[in-house]
């Protein structure tokens, strides 16, 4: 048992003792705040009722609405024949269901990932050897509700659907095992020419990419157990992975015994009594089982599917360990309880008029805990006692908001993820970036594992060793990214040598370790990465290193061309631009990769796309210096030109709520001492782009990045990763209470004067006039420090309807920036 698990038990069983010990050793730095111990939230709160899993399940949201645990490896869900079935499911009723598979991701782009090991129920066949086993032949529509929507239901830990064949399918899950319940109807008028006995297919080959090879398939005749696996193609890279399954069957409410018929299929060829597949066959393969129908009505067949990246034997062991008795209701109730405990750590006060906002909040919070996925015990690459987390798709999406949100209420899971990151670095050389099923995938930004690890250290530096993490190993992992060039920075690490030599990434260089691409966006990401390392060095007392990496974090200045203009830009001058090794600038139209790009170009794609920017153009990336916005204001000509530029971005459609580089832009008015404008822009972003419908996301959920982003906005907060500060606006609730189980503390944020949320995001008492912490006036109306969460505090926000609020009169009222003194 690892150290982090021992401390997790201590926190659960003896929180008061743990807390008392830490009172004696932890420095409390914020004046007026003393630690507040409190008991955990009530376990009987059913916050799962406020989670709508179908938000963003059409039009590119790619949200996974199936059954899983928080950060569970198994994500059991329906697959459809939609072209947007990246999470398997599509809420559009025109698409047919094709299977119920065990592994999925949430909100990704690329090719559809995972979707392995589909199970499928058949209502009838002509006979055993003439069943529709192939994907295109067996798929059916779903039954419809009276309003024309699919008859699908989902809640945390549970999914169900009624197929047009009359078969009901229900799913629940543990960490590595899915439990399926299939209810077959009794034929009203049996057709003597049709075999209507219940059947199930176990599909080994039709994953998301449909490129499986080296298929292994075995059927145990006496029990009907199906085992096997295959080699599958990665979604967002060049590699392959092996995955394995073990499926057992039983009945419910009657004695089902073993399947009365069994066999395997290859394409349309079904072989009755066959116990193995065809390894060399390049096509659809699987097993098919016939079950004896119930004599008393509906036939219920339960299938238990364990999965593993190691072997079929381990998949069987996982299933037997996690669900020994096939008890569907108990597994479902335990899954819901797990979700309730986690989500219930953040409590929002609401009345009936706030219910939809609460649903948006808890649904967003829920999606921030689908991935990364806990694959501990399933790492096929090396043996280790460390946790192993996967489904990192990608760190570039999640470092901005998902991990800072985890800091607030789920630090123990965060600690395990950081342990996993360090273990990966020790075995592969660099911290992980984009990863799926143990396969390295394309890097999108910089070495964005750096701010994830740094965020953890900065928030929990007094606790890391108690959580099983060696601080020096953590720091070594960061330095490896910063100092040692990766042999292929398209998949891990950095283009470090030229970065260290020039302070930016020049364009047009012959390269051997990766593509000549994304130079400007990577320069900005590397700058922030090095800032995050400087923060860790500072906290560790490594002054020289802190100064070194703080200096390197100013690399963004070297790709700032003060002469670049934008058409119809109202005097806006200066943009981030590509730069050559000799110091001269190239040119990229600032409108590049935006809705106003005259050439309609896109910066989406993988590392093969030779563009200096990634998923955003110069006008967006010219605002991306989160660690030194004060310097950015200086580069852009001062406060008033900075504000005009922000207004221009919003008023002309350049702000892109679908993509992470834009996420901090609504809050940037804070740095210009105009927090009311930040409040309006942030609320307009929610109003225009996010809601509780199936169309409720403007783009991919990006592994929960959009969920965590929305959750922060609704809490009235925005994080500064790898710092101890949060920007503050007005929450969407009159009161928010956050429980942190590591600190055993509550933090309550009261929105005094709260009168509701204006529909269009503006008007009414939504502006923060003042902040008091435990009754004492705080120095700023624009940010608060991490101490209020570490120690527990009552934060009172005085709201006003007057949009002339300021951060304060003193310089320290503005949010920190590196060039104005830095961060604590």
GROMACS .gro file of C-alpha atoms in nm, residues 29-31 399-401 403-405 407-408 454-455 458-461 528 531 535 538 626-628 667 670-671 712 716-729 771 773 778-780 782-790 812-818 820-824:
model
   68
   29UNK     CA    1   0.067   3.371   0.645
   30UNK     CA    2  -0.247   3.571   0.571
   31UNK     CA    3  -0.323   3.832   0.840
  399UNK     CA    4  -0.345   2.261  -1.686
  400UNK     CA    5  -0.521   2.598  -1.689
  401UNK     CA    6  -0.834   2.515  -1.489
  403UNK     CA    7  -0.597   2.089  -1.193
  404UNK     CA    8  -0.644   2.416  -1.001
  405UNK     CA    9  -1.007   2.310  -0.947
  407UNK     CA   10  -0.658   2.167  -0.575
  408UNK     CA   11  -0.966   2.316  -0.414
  454UNK     CA   12   0.415   2.302  -1.008
  455UNK     CA   13   0.054   2.386  -0.923
  458UNK     CA   14   0.285   2.551  -0.476
  459UNK     CA   15  -0.052   2.468  -0.323
  460UNK     CA   16   0.058   2.174  -0.105
  461UNK     CA   17   0.430   2.227  -0.046
  528UNK     CA   18   0.482   2.991  -1.868
  531UNK     CA   19   0.763   3.054  -1.474
  535UNK     CA   20   0.780   2.928  -0.856
  538UNK     CA   21   1.146   2.986  -0.504
  626UNK     CA   22  -0.078   3.473  -1.759
  627UNK     CA   23   0.224   3.513  -1.530
  628UNK     CA   24   0.306   3.870  -1.635
  667UNK     CA   25  -1.075   3.817  -1.661
  670UNK     CA   26  -0.873   4.286  -1.363
  671UNK     CA   27  -0.512   4.375  -1.440
  712UNK     CA   28  -1.474   2.832  -1.195
  716UNK     CA   29  -1.684   3.359  -0.931
  717UNK     CA   30  -1.318   3.256  -0.942
  718UNK     CA   31  -1.044   3.216  -1.199
  719UNK     CA   32  -0.714   3.044  -1.118
  720UNK     CA   33  -0.356   3.147  -1.181
  721UNK     CA   34  -0.187   2.805  -1.212
  722UNK     CA   35   0.130   2.751  -1.008
  723UNK     CA   36   0.052   3.051  -0.786
  724UNK     CA   37  -0.135   3.101  -0.460
  725UNK     CA   38  -0.381   3.352  -0.604
  726UNK     CA   39  -0.731   3.332  -0.752
  727UNK     CA   40  -0.898   3.613  -0.941
  728UNK     CA   41  -1.241   3.701  -0.799
  729UNK     CA   42  -1.571   3.799  -0.954
  771UNK     CA   43  -1.403   4.180   0.006
  773UNK     CA   44  -1.205   3.781   0.502
  778UNK     CA   45  -0.906   4.255   0.235
  779UNK     CA   46  -0.652   4.458   0.040
  780UNK     CA   47  -0.801   4.383  -0.303
  782UNK     CA   48  -0.985   4.146  -0.751
  783UNK     CA   49  -0.806   3.847  -0.601
  784UNK     CA   50  -0.775   3.634  -0.290
  785UNK     CA   51  -0.493   3.415  -0.166
  786UNK     CA   52  -0.477   3.038  -0.132
  787UNK     CA   53  -0.461   3.075   0.246
  788UNK     CA   54  -0.839   3.121   0.263
  789UNK     CA   55  -0.876   2.764   0.131
  790UNK     CA   56  -0.585   2.610   0.318
  812UNK     CA   57  -0.096   4.571  -0.421
  813UNK     CA   58  -0.469   4.567  -0.498
  814UNK     CA   59  -0.396   4.462  -0.857
  815UNK     CA   60  -0.341   4.090  -0.921
  816UNK     CA   61   0.029   4.001  -0.908
  817UNK     CA   62   0.252   3.990  -1.213
  818UNK     CA   63   0.612   3.879  -1.243
  820UNK     CA   64   0.562   4.404  -1.061
  821UNK     CA   65   0.706   4.203  -0.778
  822UNK     CA   66   0.603   3.849  -0.850
  823UNK     CA   67   0.408   3.605  -0.642
  824UNK     CA   68   0.422   3.475  -0.287
   0.00000   0.00000   0.00000
